[in-house]
Short mmCIF file of N, CA and C in Angstrom, two decimals:
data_model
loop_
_atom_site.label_atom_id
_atom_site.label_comp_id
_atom_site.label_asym_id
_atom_site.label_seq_id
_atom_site.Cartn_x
_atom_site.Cartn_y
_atom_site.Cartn_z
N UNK M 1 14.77 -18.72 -18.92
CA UNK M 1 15.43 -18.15 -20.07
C UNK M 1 16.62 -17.31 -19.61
N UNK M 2 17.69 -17.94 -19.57
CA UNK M 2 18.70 -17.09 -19.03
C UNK M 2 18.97 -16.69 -18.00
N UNK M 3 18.17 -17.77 -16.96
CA UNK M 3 18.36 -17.49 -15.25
C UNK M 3 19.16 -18.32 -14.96
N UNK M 4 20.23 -17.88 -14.12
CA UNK M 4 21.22 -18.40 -13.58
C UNK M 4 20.82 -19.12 -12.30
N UNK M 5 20.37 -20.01 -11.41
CA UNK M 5 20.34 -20.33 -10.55
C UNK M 5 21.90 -20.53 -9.73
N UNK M 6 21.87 -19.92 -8.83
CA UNK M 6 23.04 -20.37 -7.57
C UNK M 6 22.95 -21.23 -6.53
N UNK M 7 23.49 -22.10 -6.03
CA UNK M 7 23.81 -23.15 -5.42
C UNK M 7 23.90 -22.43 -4.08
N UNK M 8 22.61 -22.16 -3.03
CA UNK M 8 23.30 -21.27 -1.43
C UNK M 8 22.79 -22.24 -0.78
N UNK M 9 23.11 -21.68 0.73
CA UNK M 9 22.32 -22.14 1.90
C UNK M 9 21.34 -21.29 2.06
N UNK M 10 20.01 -22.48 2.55
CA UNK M 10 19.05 -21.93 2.77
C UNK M 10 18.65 -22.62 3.89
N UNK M 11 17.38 -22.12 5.29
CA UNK M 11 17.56 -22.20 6.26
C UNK M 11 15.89 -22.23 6.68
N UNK M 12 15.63 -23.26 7.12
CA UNK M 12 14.21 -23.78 7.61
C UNK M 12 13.57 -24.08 9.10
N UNK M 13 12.93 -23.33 9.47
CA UNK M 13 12.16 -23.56 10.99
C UNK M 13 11.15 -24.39 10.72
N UNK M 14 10.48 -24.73 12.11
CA UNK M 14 9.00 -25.51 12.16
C UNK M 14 8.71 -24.45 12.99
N UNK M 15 7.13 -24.08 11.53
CA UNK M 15 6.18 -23.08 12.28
C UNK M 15 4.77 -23.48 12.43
N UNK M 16 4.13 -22.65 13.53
CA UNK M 16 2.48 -22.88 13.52
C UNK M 16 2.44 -21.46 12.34
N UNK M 17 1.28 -21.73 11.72
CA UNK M 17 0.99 -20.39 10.92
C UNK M 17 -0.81 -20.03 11.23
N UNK M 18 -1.36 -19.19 11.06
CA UNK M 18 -2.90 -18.55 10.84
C UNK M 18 -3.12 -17.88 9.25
N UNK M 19 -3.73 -18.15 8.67
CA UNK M 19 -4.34 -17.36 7.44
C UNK M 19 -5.58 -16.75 8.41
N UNK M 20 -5.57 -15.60 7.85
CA UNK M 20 -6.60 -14.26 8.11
C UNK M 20 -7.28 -13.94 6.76
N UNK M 21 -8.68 -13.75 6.64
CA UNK M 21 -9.29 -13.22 6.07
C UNK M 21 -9.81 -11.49 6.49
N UNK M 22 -9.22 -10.51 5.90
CA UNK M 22 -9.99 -9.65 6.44
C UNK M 22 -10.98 -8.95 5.55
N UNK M 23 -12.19 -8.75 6.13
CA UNK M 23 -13.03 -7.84 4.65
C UNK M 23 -12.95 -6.73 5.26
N UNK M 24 -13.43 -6.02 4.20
CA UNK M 24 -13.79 -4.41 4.95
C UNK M 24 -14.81 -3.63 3.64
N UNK M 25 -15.05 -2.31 3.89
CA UNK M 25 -16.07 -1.55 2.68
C UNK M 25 -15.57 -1.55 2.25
N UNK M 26 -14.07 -1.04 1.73
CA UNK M 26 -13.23 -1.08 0.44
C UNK M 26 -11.58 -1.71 0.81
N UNK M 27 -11.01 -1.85 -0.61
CA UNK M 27 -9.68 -2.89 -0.75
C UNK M 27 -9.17 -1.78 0.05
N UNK M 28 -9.46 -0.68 0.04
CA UNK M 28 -8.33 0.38 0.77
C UNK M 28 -8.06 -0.17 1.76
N UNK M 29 -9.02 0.14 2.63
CA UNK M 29 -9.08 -0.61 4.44
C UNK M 29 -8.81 -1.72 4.32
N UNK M 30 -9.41 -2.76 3.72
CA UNK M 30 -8.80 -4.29 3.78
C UNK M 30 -7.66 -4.21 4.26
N UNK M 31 -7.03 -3.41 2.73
CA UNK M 31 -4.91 -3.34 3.10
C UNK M 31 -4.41 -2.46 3.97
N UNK M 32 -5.29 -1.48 4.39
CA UNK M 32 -4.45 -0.96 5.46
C UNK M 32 -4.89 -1.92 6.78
N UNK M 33 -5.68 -2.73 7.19
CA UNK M 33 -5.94 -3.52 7.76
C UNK M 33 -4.90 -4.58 7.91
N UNK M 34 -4.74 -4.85 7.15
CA UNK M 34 -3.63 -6.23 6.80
C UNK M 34 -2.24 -5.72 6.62
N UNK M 35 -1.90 -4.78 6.18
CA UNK M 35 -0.35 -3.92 6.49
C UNK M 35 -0.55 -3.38 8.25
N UNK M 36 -1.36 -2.88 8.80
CA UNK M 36 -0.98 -2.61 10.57
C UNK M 36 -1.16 -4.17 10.98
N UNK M 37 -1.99 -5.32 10.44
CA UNK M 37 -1.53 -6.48 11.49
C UNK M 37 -0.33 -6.82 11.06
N UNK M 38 0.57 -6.82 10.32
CA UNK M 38 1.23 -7.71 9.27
C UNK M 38 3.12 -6.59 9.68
N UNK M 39 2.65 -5.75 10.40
CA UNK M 39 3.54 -4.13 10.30
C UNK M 39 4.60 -5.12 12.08
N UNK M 40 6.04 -4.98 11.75
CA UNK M 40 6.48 -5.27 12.75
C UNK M 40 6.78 -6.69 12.39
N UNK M 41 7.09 -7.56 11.08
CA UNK M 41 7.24 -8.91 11.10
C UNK M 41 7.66 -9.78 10.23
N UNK M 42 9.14 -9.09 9.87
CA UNK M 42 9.52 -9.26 8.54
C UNK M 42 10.19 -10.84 8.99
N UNK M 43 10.39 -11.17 10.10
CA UNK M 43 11.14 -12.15 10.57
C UNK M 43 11.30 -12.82 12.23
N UNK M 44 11.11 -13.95 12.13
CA UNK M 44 10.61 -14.69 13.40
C UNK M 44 11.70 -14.35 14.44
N UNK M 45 12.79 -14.12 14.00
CA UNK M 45 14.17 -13.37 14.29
C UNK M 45 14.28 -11.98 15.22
N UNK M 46 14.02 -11.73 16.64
CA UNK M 46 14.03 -10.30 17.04
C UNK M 46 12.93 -9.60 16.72
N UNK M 47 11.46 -10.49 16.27
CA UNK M 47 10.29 -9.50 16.42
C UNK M 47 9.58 -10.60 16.58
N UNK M 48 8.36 -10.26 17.33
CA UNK M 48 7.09 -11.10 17.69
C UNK M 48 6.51 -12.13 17.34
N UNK M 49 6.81 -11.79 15.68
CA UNK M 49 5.91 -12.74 14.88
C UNK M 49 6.73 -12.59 13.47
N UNK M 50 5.90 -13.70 12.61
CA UNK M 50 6.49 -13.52 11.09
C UNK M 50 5.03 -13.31 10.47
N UNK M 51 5.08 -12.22 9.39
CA UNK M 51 3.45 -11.97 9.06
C UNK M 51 4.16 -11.57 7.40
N UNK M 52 2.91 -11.63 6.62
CA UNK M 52 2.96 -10.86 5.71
C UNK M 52 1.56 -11.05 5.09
N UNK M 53 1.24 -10.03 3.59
CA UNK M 53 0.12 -10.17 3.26
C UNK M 53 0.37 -11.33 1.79
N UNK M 54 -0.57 -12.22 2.03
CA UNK M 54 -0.59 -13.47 0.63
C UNK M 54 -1.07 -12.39 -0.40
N UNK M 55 -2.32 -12.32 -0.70
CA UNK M 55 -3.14 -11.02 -2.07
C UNK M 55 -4.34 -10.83 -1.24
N UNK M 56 -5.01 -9.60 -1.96
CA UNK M 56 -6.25 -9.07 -2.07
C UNK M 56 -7.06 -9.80 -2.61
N UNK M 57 -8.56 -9.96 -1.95
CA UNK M 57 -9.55 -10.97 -2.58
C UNK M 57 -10.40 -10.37 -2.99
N UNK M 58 -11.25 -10.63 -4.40
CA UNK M 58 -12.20 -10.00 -4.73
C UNK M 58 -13.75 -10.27 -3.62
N UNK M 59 -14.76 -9.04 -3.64
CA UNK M 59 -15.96 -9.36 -3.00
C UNK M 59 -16.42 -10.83 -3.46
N UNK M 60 -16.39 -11.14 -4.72
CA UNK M 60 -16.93 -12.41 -5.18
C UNK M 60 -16.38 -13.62 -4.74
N UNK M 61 -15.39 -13.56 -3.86
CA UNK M 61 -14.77 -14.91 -3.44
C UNK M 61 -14.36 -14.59 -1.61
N UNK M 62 -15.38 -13.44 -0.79
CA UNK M 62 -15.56 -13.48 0.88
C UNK M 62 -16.88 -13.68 0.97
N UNK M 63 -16.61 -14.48 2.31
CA UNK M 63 -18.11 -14.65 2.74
C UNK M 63 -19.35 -13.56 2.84
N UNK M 64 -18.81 -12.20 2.88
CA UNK M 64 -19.79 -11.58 3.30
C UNK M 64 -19.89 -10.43 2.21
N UNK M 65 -19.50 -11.09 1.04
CA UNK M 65 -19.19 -9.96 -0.15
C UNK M 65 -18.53 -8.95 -0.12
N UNK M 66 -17.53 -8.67 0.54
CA UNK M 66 -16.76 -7.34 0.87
C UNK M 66 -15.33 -7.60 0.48
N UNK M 67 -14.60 -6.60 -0.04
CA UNK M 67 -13.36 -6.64 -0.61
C UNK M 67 -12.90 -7.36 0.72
N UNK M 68 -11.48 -7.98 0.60
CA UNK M 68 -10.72 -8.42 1.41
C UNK M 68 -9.35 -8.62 1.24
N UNK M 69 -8.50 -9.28 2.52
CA UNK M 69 -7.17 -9.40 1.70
C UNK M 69 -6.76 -10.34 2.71
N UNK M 70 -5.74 -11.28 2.30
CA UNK M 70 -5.65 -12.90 3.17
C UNK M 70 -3.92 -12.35 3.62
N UNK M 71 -3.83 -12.59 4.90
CA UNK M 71 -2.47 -12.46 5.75
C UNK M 71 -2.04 -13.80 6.19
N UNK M 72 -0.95 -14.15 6.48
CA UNK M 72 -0.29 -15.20 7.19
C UNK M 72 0.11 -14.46 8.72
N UNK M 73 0.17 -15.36 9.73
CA UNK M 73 0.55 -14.60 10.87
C UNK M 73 1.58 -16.35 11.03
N UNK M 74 2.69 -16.04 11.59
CA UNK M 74 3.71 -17.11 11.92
C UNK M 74 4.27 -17.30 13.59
N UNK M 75 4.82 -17.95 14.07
CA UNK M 75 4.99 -18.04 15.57
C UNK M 75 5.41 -19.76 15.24
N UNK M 76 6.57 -19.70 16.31
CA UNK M 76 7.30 -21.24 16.75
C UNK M 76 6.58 -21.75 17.82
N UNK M 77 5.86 -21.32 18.22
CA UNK M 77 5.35 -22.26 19.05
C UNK M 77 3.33 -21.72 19.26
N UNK M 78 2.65 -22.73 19.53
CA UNK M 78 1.50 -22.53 19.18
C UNK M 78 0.71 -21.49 20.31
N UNK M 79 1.38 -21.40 21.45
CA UNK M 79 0.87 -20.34 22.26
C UNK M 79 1.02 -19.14 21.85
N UNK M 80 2.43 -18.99 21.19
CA UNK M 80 2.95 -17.46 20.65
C UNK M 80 2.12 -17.34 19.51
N UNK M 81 2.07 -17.69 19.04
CA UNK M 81 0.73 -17.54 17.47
C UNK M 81 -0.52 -16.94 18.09
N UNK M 82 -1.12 -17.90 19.44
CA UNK M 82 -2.41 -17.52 19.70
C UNK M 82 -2.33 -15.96 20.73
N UNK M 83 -1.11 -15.74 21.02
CA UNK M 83 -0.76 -14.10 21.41
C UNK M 83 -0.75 -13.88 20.70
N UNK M 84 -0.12 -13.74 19.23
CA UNK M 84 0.65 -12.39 18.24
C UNK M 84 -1.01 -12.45 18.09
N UNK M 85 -2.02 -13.58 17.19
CA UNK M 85 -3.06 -13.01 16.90
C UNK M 85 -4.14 -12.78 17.94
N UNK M 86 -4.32 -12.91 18.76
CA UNK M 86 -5.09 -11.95 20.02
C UNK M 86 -4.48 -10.58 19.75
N UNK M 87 -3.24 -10.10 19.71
CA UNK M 87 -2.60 -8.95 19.94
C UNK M 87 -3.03 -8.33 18.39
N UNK M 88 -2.62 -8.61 17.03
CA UNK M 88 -3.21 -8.23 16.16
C UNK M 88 -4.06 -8.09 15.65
N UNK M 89 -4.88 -9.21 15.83
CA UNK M 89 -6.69 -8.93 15.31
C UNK M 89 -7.26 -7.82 16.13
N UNK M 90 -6.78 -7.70 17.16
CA UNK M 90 -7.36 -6.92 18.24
C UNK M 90 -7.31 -5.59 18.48
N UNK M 91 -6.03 -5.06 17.95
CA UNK M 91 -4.95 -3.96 18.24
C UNK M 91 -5.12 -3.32 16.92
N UNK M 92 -5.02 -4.18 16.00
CA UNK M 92 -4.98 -3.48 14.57
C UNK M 92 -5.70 -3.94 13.67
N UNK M 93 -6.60 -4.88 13.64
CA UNK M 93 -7.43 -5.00 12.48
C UNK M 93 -9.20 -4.49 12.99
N UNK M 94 -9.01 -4.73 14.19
CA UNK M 94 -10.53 -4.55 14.59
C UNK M 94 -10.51 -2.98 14.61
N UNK M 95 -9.88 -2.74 15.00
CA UNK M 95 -9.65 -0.98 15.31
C UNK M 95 -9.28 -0.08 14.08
N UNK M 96 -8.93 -0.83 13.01
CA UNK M 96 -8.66 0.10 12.00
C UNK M 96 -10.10 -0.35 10.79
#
């Protein structure tokens, strides 16, 4: 309704990606869980990784009934993926 679409360039890599499930006792921790792995990765460009958070999951839809929240972790090549997430699950989700 009144959106203008513009005609740009737009610009595409080939990535490996990971979806993360994280639960925790409450959505609080989930997301602060998933903002420190996700923290540092706005772009595959001059940082480690490309991450962000997809949404928050209700207890009724994790395996172990606990709030949660689903992350993407990104990397060009499939070794660098299996570092960034060794380095993040590890560093910042297990620990927080």
């Amino acid at each position: 309704m009144g959106v203008e679409v513009e005609d740009t360039f737009a610009e595409a890599f080939p990535m490996w990606v990971s979806r993360v499930l994280i639960t925790a006792e409450s959505e609080r921790w989930a997301l602060n869980a998933a903002r420190a792995a996700t923290g540092f990765a706005v772009s595959i460009i001059m940082s480690p990784a490309e991450a962000g958070i997809e949404r928050t999951v209700p207890p009724g839809e994790t395996p172990d009934g606990r709030p949660g929240a689903l992350i993407h972790i990104y990397h060009n090549t499939g070794f660098g993926l299996k570092d960034q997430l060794i380095r993040r699950v590890g560093q910042c989700i297990l620990t927080c």
